[in-house]
Coordinates of C-alpha atoms and ligand atoms in Angstrom, one line a residue:
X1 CA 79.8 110.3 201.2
X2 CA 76.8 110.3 198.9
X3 CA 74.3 113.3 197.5
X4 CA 70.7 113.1 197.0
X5 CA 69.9 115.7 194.3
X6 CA 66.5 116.9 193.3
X7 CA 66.5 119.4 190.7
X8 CA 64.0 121.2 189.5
X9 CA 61.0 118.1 189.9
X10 CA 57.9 118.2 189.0
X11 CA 54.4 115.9 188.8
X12 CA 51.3 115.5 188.4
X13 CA 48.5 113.2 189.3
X14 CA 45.0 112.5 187.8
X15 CA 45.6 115.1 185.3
X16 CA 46.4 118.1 188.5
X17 CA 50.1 119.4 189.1
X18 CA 51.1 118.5 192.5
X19 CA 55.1 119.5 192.0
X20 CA 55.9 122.3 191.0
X21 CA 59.4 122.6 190.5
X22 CA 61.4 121.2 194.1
X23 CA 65.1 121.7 194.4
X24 CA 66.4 120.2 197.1
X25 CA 69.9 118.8 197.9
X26 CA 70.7 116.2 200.6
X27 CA 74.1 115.0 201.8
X28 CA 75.0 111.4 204.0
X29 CA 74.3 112.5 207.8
X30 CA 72.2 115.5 207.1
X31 CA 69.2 115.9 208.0
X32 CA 66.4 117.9 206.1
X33 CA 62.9 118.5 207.5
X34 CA 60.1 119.1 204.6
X35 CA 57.0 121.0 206.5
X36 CA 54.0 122.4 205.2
X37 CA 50.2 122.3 205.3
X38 CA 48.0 119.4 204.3
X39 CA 47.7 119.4 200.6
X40 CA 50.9 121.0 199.9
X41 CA 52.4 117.5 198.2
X42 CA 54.8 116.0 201.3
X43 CA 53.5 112.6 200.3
X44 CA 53.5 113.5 196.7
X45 CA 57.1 114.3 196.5
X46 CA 57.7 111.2 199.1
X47 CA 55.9 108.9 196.5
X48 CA 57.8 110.5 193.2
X49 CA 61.0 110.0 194.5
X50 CA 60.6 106.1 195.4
X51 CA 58.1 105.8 192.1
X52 CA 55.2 105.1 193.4
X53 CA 53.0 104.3 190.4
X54 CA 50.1 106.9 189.3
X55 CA 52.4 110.0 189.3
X56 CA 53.4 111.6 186.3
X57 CA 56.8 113.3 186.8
X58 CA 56.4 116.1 184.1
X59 CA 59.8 117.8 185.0
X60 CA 63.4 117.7 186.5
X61 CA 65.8 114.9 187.7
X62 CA 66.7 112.9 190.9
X63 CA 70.2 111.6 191.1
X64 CA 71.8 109.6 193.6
X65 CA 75.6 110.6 193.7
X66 CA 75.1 111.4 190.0
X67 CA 72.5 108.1 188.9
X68 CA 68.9 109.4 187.6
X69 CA 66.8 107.5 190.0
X70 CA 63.9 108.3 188.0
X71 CA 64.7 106.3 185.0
X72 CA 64.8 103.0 187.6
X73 CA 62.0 100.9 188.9
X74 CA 61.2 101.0 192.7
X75 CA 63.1 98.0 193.7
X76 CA 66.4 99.5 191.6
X77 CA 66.5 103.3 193.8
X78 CA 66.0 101.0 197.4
X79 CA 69.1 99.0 195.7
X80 CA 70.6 102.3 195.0
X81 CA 70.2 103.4 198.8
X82 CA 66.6 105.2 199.0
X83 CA 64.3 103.9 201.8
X84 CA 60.9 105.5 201.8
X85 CA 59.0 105.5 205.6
X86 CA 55.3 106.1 204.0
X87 CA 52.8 107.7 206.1
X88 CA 50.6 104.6 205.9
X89 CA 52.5 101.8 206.0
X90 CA 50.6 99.3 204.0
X91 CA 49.3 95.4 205.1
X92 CA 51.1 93.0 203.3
X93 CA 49.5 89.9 204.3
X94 CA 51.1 86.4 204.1
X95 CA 54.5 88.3 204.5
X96 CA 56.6 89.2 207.5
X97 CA 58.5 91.8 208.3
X98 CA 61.7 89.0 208.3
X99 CA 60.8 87.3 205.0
X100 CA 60.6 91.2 203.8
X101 CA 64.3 91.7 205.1
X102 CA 65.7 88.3 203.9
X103 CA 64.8 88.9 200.6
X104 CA 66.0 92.3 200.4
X105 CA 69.5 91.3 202.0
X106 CA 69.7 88.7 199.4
X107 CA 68.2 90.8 196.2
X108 CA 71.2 93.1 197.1
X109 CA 73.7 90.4 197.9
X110 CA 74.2 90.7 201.5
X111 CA 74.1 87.6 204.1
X112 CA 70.4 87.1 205.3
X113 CA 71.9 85.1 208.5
X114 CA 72.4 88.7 209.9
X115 CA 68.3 89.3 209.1
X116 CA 67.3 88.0 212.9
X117 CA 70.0 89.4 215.3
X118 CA 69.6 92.7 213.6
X119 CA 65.3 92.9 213.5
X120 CA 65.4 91.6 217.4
X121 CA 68.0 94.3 218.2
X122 CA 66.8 97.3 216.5
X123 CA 62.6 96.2 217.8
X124 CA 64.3 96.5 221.5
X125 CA 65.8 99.7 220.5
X126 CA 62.5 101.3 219.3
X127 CA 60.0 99.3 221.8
X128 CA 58.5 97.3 219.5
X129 CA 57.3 93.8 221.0
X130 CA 58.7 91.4 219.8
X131 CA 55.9 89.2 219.2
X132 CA 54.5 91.4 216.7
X133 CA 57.5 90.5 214.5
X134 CA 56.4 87.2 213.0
X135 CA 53.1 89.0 212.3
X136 CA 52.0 89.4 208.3
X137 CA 53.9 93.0 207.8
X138 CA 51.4 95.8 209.1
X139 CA 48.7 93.4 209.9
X140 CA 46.6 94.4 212.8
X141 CA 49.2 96.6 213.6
X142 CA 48.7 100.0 215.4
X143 CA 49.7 103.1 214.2
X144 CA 52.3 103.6 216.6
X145 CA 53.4 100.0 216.0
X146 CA 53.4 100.7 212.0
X147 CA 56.2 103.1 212.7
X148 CA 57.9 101.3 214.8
X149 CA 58.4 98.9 212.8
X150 CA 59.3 100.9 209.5
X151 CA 61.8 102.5 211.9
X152 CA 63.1 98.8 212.2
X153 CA 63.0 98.0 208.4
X154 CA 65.4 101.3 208.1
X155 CA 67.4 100.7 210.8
X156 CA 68.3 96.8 209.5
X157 CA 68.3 97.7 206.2
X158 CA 70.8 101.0 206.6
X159 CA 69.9 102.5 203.1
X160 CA 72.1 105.5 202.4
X161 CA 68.7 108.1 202.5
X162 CA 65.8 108.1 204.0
X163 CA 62.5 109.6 203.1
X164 CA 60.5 109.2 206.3
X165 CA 56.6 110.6 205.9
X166 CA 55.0 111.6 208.8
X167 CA 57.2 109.1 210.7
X168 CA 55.6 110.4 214.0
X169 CA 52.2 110.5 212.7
X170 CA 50.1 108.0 215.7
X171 CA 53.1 108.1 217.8
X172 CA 53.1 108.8 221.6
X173 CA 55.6 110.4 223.5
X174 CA 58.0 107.6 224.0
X175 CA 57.4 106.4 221.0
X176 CA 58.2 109.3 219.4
X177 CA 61.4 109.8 221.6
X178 CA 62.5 106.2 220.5
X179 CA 61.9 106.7 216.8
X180 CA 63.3 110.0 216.1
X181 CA 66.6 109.0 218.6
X182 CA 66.9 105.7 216.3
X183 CA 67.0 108.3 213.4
X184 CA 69.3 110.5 214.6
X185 CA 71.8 107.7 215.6
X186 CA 71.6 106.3 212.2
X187 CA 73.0 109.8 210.6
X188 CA 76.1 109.1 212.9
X189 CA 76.3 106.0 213.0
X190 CA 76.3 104.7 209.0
X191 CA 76.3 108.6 208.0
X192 CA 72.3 108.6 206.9
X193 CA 70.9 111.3 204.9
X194 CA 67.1 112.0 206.0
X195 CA 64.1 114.3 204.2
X196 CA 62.1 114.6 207.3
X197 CA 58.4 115.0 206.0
X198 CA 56.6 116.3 209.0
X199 CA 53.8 118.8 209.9
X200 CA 54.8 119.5 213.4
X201 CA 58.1 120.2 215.4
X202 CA 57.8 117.7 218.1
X203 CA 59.8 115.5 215.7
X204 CA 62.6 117.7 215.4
X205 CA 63.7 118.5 219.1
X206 CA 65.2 114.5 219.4
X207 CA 66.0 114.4 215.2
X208 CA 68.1 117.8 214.8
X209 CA 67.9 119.1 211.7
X210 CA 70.4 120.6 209.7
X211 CA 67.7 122.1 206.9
X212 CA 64.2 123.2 207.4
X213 CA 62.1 123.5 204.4
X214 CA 58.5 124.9 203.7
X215 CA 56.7 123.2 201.2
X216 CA 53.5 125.3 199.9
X217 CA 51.5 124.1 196.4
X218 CA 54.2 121.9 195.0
X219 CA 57.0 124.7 195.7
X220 CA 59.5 125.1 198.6
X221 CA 58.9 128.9 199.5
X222 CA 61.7 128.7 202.8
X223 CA 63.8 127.1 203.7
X224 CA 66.5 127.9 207.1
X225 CA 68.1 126.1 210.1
X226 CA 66.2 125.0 212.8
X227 CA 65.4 127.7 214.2
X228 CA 62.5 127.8 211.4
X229 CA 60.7 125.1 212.5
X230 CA 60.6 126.8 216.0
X231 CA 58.8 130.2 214.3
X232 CA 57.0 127.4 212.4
X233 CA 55.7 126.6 215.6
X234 CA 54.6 130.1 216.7
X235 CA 53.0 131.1 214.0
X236 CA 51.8 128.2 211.9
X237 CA 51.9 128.1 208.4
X238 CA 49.6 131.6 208.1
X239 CA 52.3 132.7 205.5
X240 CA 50.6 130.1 203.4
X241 CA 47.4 130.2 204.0
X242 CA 46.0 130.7 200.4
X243 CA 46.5 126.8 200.3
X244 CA 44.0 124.8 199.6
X245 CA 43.9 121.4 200.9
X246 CA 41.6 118.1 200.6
X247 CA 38.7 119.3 201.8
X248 CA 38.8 122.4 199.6
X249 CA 39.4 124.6 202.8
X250 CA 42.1 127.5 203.1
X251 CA 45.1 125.8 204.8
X252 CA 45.4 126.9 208.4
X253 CA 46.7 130.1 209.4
X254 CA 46.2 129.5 213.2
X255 CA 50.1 127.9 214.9
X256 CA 50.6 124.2 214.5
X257 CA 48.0 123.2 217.4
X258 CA 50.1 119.8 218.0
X259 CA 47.5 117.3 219.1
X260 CA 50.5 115.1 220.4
X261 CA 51.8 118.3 222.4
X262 CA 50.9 119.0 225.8
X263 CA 48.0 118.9 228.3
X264 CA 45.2 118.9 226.5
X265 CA 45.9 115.6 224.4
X266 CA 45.8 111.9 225.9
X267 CA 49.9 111.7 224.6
X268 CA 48.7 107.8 224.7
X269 CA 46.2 108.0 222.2
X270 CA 46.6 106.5 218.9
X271 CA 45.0 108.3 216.3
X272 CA 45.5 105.7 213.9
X273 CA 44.8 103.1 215.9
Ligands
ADP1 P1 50.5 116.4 201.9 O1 51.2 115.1 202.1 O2 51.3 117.6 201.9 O3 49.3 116.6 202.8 P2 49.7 115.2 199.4 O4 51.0 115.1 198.6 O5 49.2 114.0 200.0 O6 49.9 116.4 200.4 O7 48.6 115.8 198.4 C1 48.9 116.9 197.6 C2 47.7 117.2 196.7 O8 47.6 116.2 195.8 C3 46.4 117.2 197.5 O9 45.6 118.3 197.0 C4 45.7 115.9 197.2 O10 44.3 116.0 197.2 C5 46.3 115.6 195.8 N1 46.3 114.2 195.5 C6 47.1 113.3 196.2 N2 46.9 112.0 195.7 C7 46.0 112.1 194.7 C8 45.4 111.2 193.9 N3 45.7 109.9 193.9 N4 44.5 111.7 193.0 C9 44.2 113.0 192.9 N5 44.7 113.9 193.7 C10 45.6 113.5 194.6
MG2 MG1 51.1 113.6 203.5

């Protein structure tokens, strides 16, 4: 049994506070969903906790059952057990996703002879052909196939907690299905603790929560069961709609119009395709 903690964190990037103060505590097998409107710093608090460079962290501590994570380099926290899904997985060309998984079983000790069984099994398990696995990692990949394959990486690599951003972002319905199943198993099945970065529900009805959060300007202003991200749902994030995102708009305060949900979208399209 292992505890994320995040006390009190807080960053900044290019000189602008994105974090402003996140508490958030995260046990093995428990699953946490982070929602909020564009802007409101999912991916920044995604990127801070796995030490993505650029970010200044101005404030508070991350500790993995007591270890400040902050205080180690990138490759040290995945060592320590943090996997981060990113929300664009990243082309990393020249490299598979096998040579990726081989070196990491070997940087922390384990026996990469297990690296091919388990990438074939788990890419079956979350529809991922696999003749897109001795591809360069990401490369002409689509969206849909991005996350299916960090859904692999996780599954092989069995950290001890998960940040997955936007996991379902470019998904389709099956896809979707498969990922956020593969998820859920993984809670049970080597006791996974997830933060659940998402905008919409749709994740959430095959990957239960336990925790639903509400991030807005750097600050989580709710938080609840799951019955939250159902009202979240209903009535959008109008509570919050002061935000200001990108574009320099007000953040929405119409309901989460899913684009994945429903009739009126082609569930097969890949928006990041
Ligand atoms: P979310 O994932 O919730 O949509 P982000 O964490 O991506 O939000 O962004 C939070 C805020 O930080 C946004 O206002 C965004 O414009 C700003 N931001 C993110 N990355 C950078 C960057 N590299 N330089 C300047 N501002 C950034
Ligand atoms: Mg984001």
């Amino acid at each position: 049994m292992s505890t994320l903690v995040i006390e009190g964190l807080q960053a900044r990037i290019a000189g602008r506070d994105i974090l402003r103060g996140i508490d958030l505590t995260i046990a093995s097998g428990e699953v946490h969903a982070v929602m909020g409107p564009n802007g409101s710093g999912k991916s920044t608090l995604s990127h801070v906790l796995l030490g993505r460079p650029g970010y200044e962290v101005t404030g508070g501590r991350v500790t993995l059952d007591g270890e400040d994570m902050l205080a180690l380099p990138t490759w040290r926290r995945a060592q320590a057990g943090l996997f981060l899904g990113m929300q664009y997985p990243i082309e990393v060309s020249g490299v598979s996703l096998g040579d990726t998984l081989t070196e990491s079983f070997r940087a922390g000790g384990r026996d990469p002879a297990a690296v091919g069984a388990a990438v074939a099994g788990e890419a079956a398990r979350v529809g991922l052909d696999s003749r897109l696995l001795d591809r360069a990692l990401n490369v002409d990949l689509s969206g849909g196939e991005r996350k299916r394959n960090e859904t692999v990486q996780l599954a092989v690599l069995r950290p001890r907690f998960a940040v997955l951003d936007e996991i379902d972002s470019g998904l389709d319905v099956d896809a979707l299905r498969a990922v956020s199943r593969r998820v859920e198993a993984a809670t049970t099945e080597f006791d996974l603790g997830v933060l659940a970065i998402t905008h919409y529900t749709r994740l959430l009805r095959e990957l239960r929560p336990d925790h639903v959060h509400v991030l807005s300007k750097g600050r989580i202003v709710r938080s609840g069961g799951p019955e939250l991200a159902e009202e979240l749902e209903r009535t959008g994030y109008a509570e919050w709609a002061d935000v200001v995102d990108e574009g320099g708009r007000a953040g929405s305060a119409q309901p989460v119009v899913d684009p994945f949900a429903g009739h009126l979208a082609d569930p097969f399209a890949d928006p990041l395709a």
